[in-house]
PDB file of C-alpha atoms in Angstrom:
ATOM      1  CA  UNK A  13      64.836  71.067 -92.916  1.00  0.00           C
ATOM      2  CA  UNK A  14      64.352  72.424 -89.488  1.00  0.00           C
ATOM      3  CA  UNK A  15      67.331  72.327 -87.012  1.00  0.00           C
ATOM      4  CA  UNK A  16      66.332  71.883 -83.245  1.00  0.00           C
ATOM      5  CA  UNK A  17      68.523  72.814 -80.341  1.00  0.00           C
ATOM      6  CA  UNK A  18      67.797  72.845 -76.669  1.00  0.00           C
ATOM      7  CA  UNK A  19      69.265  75.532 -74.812  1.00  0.00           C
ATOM      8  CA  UNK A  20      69.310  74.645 -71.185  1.00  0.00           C
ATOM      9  CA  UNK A  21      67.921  76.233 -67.984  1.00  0.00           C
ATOM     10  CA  UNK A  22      67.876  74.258 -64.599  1.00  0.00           C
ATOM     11  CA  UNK A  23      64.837  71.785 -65.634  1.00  0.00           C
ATOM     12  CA  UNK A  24      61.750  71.617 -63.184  1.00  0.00           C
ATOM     13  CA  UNK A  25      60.466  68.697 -65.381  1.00  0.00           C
ATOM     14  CA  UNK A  26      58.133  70.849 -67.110  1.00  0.00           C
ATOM     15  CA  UNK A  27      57.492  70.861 -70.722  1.00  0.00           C
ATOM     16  CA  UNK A  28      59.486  73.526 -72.489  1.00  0.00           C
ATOM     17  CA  UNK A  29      58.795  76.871 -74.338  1.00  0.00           C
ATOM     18  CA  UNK A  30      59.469  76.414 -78.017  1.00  0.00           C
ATOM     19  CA  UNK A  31      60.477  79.545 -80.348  1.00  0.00           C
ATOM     20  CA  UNK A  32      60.700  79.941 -83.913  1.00  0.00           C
ATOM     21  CA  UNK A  33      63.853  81.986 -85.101  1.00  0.00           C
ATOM     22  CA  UNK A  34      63.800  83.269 -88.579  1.00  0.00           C
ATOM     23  CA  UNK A  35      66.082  86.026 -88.042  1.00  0.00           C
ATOM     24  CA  UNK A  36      63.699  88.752 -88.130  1.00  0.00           C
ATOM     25  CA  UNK A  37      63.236  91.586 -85.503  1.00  0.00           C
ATOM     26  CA  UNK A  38      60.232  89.966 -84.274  1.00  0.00           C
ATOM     27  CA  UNK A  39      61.722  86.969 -84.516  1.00  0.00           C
ATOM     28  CA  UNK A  40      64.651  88.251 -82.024  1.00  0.00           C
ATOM     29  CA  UNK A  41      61.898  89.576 -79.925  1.00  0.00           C
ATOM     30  CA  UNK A  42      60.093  86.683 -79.778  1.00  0.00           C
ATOM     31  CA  UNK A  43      63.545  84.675 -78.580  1.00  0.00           C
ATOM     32  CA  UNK A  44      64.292  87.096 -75.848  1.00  0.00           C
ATOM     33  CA  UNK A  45      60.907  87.312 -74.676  1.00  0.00           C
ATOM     34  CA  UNK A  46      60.826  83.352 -74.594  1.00  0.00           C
ATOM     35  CA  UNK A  47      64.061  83.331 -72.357  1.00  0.00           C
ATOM     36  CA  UNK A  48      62.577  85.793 -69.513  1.00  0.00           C
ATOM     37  CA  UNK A  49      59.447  83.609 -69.324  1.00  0.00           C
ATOM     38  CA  UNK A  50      61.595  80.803 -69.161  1.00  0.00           C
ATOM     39  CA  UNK A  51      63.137  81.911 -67.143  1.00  0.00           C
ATOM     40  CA  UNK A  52      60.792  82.964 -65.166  1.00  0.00           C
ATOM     41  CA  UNK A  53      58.676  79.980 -64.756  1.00  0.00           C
ATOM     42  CA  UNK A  54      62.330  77.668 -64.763  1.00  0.00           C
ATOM     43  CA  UNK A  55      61.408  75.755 -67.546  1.00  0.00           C
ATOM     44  CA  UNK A  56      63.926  75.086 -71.002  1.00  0.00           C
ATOM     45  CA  UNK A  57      63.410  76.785 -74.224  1.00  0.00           C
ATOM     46  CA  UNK A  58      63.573  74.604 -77.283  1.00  0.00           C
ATOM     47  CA  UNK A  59      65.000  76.653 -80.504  1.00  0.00           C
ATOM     48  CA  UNK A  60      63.576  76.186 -83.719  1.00  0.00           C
ATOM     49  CA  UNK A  61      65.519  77.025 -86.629  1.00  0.00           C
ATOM     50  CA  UNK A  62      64.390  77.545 -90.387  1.00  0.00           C
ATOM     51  CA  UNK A  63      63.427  80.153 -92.675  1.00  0.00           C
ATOM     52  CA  UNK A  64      60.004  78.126 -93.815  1.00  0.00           C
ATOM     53  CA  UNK A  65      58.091  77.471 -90.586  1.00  0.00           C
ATOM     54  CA  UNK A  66      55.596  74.612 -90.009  1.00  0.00           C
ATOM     55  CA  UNK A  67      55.546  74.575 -86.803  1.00  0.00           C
ATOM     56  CA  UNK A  68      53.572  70.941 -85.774  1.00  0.00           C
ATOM     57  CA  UNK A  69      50.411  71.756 -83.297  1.00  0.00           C
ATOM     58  CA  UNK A  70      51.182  69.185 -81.364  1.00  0.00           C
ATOM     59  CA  UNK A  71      54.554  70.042 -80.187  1.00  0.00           C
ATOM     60  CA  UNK A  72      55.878  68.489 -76.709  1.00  0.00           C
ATOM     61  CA  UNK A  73      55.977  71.843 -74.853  1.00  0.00           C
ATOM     62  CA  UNK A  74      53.959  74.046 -72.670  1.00  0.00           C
ATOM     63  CA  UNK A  75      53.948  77.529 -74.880  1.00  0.00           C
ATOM     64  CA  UNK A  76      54.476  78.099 -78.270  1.00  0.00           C
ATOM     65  CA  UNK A  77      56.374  81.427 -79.317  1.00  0.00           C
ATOM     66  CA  UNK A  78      56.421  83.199 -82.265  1.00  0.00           C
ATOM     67  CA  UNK A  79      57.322  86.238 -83.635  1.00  0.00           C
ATOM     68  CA  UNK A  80      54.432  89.150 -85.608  1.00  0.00           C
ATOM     69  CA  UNK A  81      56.464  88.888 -88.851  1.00  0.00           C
ATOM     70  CA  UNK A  82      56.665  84.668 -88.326  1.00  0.00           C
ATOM     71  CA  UNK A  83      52.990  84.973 -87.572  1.00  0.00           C
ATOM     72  CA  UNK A  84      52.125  86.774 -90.398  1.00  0.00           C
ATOM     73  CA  UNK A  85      53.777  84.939 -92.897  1.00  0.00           C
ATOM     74  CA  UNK A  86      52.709  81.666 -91.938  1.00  0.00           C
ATOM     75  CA  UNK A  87      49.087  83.264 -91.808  1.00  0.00           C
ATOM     76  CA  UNK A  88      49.584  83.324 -96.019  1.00  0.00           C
ATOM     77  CA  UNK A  89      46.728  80.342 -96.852  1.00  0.00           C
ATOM     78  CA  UNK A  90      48.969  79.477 -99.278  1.00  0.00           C
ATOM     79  CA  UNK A  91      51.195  77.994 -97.401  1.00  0.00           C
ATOM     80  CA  UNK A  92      49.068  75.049 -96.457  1.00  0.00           C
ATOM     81  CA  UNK A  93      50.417  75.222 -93.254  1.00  0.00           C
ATOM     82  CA  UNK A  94      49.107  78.450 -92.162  1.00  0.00           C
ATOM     83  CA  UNK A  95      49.682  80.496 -88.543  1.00  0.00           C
ATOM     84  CA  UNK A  96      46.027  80.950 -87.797  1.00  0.00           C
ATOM     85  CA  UNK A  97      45.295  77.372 -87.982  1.00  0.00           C
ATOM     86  CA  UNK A  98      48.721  76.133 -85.526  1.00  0.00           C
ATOM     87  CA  UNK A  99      46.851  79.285 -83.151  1.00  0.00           C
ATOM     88  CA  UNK A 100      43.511  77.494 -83.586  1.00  0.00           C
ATOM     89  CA  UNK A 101      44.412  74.028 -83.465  1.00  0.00           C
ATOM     90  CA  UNK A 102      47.551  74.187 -80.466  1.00  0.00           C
ATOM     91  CA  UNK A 103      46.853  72.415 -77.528  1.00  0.00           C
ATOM     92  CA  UNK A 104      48.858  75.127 -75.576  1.00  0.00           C
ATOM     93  CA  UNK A 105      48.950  78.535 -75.706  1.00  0.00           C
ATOM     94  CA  UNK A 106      50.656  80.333 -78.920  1.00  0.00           C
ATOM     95  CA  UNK A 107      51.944  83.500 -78.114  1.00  0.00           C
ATOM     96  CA  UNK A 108      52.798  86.395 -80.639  1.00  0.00           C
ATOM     97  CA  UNK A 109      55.017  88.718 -79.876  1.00  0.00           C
ATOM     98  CA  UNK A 110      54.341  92.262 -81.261  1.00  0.00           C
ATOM     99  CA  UNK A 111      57.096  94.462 -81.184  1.00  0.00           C
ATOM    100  CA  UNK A 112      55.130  96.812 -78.173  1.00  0.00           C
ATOM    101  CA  UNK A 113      54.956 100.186 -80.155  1.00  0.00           C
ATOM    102  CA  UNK A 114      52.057 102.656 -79.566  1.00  0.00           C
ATOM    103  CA  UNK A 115      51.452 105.794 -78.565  1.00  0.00           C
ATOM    104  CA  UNK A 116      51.959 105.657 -74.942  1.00  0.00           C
ATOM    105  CA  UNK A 117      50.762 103.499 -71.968  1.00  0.00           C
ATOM    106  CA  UNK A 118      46.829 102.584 -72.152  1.00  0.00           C
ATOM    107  CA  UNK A 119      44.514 102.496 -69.482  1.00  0.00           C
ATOM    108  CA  UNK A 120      45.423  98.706 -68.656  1.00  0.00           C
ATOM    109  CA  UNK A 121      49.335  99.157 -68.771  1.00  0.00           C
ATOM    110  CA  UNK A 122      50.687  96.841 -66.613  1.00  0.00           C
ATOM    111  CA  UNK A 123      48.178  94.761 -66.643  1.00  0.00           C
ATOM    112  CA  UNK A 124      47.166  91.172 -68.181  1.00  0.00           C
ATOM    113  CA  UNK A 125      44.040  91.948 -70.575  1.00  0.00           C
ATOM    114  CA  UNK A 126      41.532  89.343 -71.733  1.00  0.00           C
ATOM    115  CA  UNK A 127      38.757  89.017 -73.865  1.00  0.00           C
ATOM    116  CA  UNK A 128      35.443  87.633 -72.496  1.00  0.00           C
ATOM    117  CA  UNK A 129      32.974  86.771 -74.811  1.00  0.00           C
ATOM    118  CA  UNK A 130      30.353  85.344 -72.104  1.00  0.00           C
ATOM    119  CA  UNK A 131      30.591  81.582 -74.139  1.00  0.00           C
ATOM    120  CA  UNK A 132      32.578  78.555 -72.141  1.00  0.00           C
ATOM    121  CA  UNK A 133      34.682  80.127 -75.780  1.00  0.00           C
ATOM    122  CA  UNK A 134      36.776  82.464 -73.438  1.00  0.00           C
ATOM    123  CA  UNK A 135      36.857  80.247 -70.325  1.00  0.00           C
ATOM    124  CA  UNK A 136      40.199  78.559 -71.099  1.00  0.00           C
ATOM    125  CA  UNK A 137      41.447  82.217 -72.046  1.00  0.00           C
ATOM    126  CA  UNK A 138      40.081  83.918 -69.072  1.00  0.00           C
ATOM    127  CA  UNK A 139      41.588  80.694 -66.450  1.00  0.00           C
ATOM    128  CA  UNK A 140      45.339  81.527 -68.277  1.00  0.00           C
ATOM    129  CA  UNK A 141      44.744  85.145 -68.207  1.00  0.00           C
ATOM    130  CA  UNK A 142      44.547  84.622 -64.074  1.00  0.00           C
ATOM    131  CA  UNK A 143      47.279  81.849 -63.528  1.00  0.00           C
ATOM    132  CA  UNK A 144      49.912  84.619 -65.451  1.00  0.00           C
ATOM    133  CA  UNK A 145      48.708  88.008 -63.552  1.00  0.00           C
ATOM    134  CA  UNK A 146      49.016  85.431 -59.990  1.00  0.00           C
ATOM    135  CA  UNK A 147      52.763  84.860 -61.652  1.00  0.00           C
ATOM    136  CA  UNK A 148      53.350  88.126 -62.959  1.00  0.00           C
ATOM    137  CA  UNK A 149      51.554  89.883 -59.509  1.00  0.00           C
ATOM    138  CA  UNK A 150      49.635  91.880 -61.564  1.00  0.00           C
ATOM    139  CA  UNK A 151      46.447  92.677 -61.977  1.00  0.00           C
ATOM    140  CA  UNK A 152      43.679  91.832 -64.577  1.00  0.00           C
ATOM    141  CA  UNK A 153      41.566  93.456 -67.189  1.00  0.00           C
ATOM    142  CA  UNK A 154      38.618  91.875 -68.315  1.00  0.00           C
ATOM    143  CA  UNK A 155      36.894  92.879 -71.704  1.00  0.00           C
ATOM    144  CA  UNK A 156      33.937  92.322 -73.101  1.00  0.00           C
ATOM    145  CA  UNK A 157      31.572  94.083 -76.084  1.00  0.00           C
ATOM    146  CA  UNK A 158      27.897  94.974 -76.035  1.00  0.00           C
ATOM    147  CA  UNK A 159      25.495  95.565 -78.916  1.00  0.00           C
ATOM    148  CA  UNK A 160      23.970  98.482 -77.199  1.00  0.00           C
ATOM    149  CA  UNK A 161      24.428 100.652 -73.584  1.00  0.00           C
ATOM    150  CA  UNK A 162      21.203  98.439 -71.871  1.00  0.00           C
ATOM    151  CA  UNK A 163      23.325  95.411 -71.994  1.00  0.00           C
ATOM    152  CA  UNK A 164      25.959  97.481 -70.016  1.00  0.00           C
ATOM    153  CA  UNK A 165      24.982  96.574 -66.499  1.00  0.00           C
ATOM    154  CA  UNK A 166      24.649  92.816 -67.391  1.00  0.00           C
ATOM    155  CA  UNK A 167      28.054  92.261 -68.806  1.00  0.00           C
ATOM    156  CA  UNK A 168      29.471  94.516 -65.898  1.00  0.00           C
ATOM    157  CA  UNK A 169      27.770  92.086 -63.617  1.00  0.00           C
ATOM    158  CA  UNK A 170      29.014  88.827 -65.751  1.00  0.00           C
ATOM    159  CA  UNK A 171      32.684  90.492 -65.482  1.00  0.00           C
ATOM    160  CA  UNK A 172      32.531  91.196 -61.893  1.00  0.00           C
ATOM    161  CA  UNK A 173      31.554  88.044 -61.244  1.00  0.00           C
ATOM    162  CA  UNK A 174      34.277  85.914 -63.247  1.00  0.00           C
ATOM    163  CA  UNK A 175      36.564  87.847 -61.317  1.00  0.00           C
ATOM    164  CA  UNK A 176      35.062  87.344 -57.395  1.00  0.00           C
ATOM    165  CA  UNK A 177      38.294  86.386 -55.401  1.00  0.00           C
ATOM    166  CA  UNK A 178      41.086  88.930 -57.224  1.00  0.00           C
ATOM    167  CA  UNK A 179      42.184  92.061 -55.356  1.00  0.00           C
ATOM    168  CA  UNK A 180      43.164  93.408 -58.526  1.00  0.00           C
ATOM    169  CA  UNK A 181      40.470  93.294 -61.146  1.00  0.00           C
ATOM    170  CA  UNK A 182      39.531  95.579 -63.896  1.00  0.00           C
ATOM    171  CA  UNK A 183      36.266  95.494 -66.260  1.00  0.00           C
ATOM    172  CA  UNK A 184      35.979  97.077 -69.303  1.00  0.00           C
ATOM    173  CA  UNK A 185      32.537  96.890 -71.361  1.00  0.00           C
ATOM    174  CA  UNK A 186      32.371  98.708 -74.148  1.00  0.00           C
ATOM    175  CA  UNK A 187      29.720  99.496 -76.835  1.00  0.00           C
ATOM    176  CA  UNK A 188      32.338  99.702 -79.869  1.00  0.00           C
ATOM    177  CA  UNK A 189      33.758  96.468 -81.559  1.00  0.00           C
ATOM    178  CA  UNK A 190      35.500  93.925 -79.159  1.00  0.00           C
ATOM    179  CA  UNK A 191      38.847  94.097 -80.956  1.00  0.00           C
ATOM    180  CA  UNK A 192      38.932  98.236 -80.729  1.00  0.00           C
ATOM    181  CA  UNK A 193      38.392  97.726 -76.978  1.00  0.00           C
ATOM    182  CA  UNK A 194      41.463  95.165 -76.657  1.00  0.00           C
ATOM    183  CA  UNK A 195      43.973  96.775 -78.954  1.00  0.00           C
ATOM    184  CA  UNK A 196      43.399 100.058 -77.190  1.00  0.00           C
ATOM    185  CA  UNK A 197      43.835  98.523 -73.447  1.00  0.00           C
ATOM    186  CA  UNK A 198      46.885  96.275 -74.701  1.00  0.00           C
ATOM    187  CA  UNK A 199      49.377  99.124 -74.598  1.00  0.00           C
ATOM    188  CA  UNK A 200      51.799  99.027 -71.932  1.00  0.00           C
ATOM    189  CA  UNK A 201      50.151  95.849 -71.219  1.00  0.00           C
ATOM    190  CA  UNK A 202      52.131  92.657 -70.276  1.00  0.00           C
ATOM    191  CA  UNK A 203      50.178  90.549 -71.732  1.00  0.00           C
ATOM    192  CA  UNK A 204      46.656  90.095 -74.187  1.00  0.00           C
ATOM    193  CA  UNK A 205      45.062  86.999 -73.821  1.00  0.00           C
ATOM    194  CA  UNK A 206      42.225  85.792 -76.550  1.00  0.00           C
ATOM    195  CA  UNK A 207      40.548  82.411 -77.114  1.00  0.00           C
ATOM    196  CA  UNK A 208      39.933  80.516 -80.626  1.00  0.00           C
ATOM    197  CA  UNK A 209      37.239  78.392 -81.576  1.00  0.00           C
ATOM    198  CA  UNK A 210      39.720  75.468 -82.333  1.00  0.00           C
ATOM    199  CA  UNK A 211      37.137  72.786 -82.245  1.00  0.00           C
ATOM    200  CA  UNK A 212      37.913  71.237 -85.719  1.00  0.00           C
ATOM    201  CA  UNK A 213      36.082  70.880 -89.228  1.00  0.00           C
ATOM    202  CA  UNK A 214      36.645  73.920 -91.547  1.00  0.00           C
ATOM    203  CA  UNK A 215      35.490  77.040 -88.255  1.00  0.00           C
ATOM    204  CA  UNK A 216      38.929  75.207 -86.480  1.00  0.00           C
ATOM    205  CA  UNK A 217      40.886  76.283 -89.168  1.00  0.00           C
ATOM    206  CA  UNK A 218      40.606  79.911 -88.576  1.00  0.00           C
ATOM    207  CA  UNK A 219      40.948  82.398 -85.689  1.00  0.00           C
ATOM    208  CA  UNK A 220      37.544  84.464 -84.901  1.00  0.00           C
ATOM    209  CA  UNK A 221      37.969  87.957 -86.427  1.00  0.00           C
ATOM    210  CA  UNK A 222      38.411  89.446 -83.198  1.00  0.00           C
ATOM    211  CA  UNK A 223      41.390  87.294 -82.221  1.00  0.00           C
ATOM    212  CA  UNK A 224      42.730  88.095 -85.807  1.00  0.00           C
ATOM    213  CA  UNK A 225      42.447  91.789 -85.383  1.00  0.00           C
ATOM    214  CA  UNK A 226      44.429  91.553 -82.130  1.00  0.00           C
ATOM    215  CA  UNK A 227      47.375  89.414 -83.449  1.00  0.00           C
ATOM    216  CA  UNK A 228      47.353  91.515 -86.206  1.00  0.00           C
ATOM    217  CA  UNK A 229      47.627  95.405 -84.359  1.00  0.00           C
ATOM    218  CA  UNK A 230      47.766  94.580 -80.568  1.00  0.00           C
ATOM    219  CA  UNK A 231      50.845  96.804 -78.836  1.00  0.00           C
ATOM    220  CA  UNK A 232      52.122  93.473 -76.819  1.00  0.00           C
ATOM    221  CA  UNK A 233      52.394  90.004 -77.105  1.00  0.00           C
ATOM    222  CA  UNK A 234      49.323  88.339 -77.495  1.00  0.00           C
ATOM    223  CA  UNK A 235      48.287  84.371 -76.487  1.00  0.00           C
ATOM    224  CA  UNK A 236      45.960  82.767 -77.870  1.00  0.00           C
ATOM    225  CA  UNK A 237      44.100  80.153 -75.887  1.00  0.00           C
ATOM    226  CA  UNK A 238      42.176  77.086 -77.517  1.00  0.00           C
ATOM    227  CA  UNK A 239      39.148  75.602 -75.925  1.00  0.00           C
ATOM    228  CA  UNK A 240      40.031  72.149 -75.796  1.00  0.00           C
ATOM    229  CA  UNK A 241      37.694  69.306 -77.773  1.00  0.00           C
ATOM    230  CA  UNK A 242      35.466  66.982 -75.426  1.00  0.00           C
ATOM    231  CA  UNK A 243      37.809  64.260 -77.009  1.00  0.00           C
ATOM    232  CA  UNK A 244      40.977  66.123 -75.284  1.00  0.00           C
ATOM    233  CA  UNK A 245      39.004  66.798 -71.932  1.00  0.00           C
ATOM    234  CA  UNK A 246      38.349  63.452 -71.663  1.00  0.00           C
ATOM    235  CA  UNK A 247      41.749  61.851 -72.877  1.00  0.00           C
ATOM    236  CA  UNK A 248      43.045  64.439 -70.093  1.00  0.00           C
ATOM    237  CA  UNK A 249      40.869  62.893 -67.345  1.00  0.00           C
ATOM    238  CA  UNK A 250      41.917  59.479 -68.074  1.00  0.00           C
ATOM    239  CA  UNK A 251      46.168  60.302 -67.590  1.00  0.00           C
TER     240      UNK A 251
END
């Protein structure tokens, strides 16, 4: 049974950040990195406690954190109540927190990093990706992958223009898979931000395998950002 304690900051009357402990290094990491954006943003962070996680996707709260080793284990299908689908289903952001190691700083370190994919897909992802660099003041990478070298000045194009309006912009296109591209500009990176095609029916229930191959070997935390369902747009409208 899951125990649930609220540990308090000054409240702003925003929703809280909720974090899974399951006394794991990632798990620690994932509670520490919880508190600092927390803090940061002045907002409470809601502890969940218990070694089985089933974390509910509809949780009253404004971020979801959890650590690589939590994320992987509840990614086990067998489960029932797997990691990949809370990520695909949440109707906030789930972030994973990797524990940072590589090699040395990447070409984006520093930086918030986001996939584009050129669908309304990555629009949710690319919106977050801004509102944290603007709270962050950092600037932005953009990523996206071409089939070939002539779709190069295109997506450059595409890129440039999603990003019209911020000082700080970098694109990346590259010609090699998506998800080399992104794991190689998330270290030093504050932050890599994916979407998930969380639109329901049995393609809801998994991540795309480019946002798996990022949880799985990015060197920082990674969100994941749902598209939300035309139901969900239009409940929102209505409140």
């Amino acid at each position: 049974m899951k125990c649930e304690t609220d540990d308090a900051l000054p409240s702003t009357g925003s929703r809280p950040i909720v974090v899974e402990v399951d006394g794991t290094d990632s798990g620690r990491d994932a509670i520490a990195w919880a508190y600092r954006e927390a803090g940061r943003r002045g907002v409470r962070v809601r502890v969940l406690s218990g070694r089985d996680p089933g974390l509910p996707a509809d949780l009253d709260a404004s971020m979801i954190v959890v650590g690589s080793a939590t994320f992987l284990r509840m990614s086990d299908l067998a489960d029932g109540s797997t990691a990949m689908a809370l990520a695909a289903h949440a109707s906030v952001p789930v972030v994973i927190v990797r524990p940072g190691s590589s090699d040395g700083p990447g070409p984006s370190a520093g930086r918030v990093v986001v996939g584009v994919d050129g669908t309304g897909l990555s629009e949710p992802a690319i919106d977050f990706a801004f509102a944290e660099a603007r709270d962050r003041d950092c600037g932005v990478t953009l990523v996206h992958a071409v089939e070939d070298e002539a779709g190069r000045a295109d997506a450059e194009a595409m890129l440039t223009s999603l990003g019209a309006g911020h000082a700080d912009l970098r694109v990346v296109v590259s010609a090699d898979l998506a998800s080399h591209a992104l794991i190689e500009e998330s270290a030093g990176a504050r932050l890599l931000v994916v979407g998930s095609r969380g639109h329901g029916g049995l393609s809801g229930m998994l991540l795309g395998s480019v946002s798996q191959a990022v949880v799985h070997r990015a060197h920082c935390p990674v969100a994941v950002v749902r598209q939300a369902t035309r139901r969900e747009r239009n409940v929102s409208r209505r409140l």
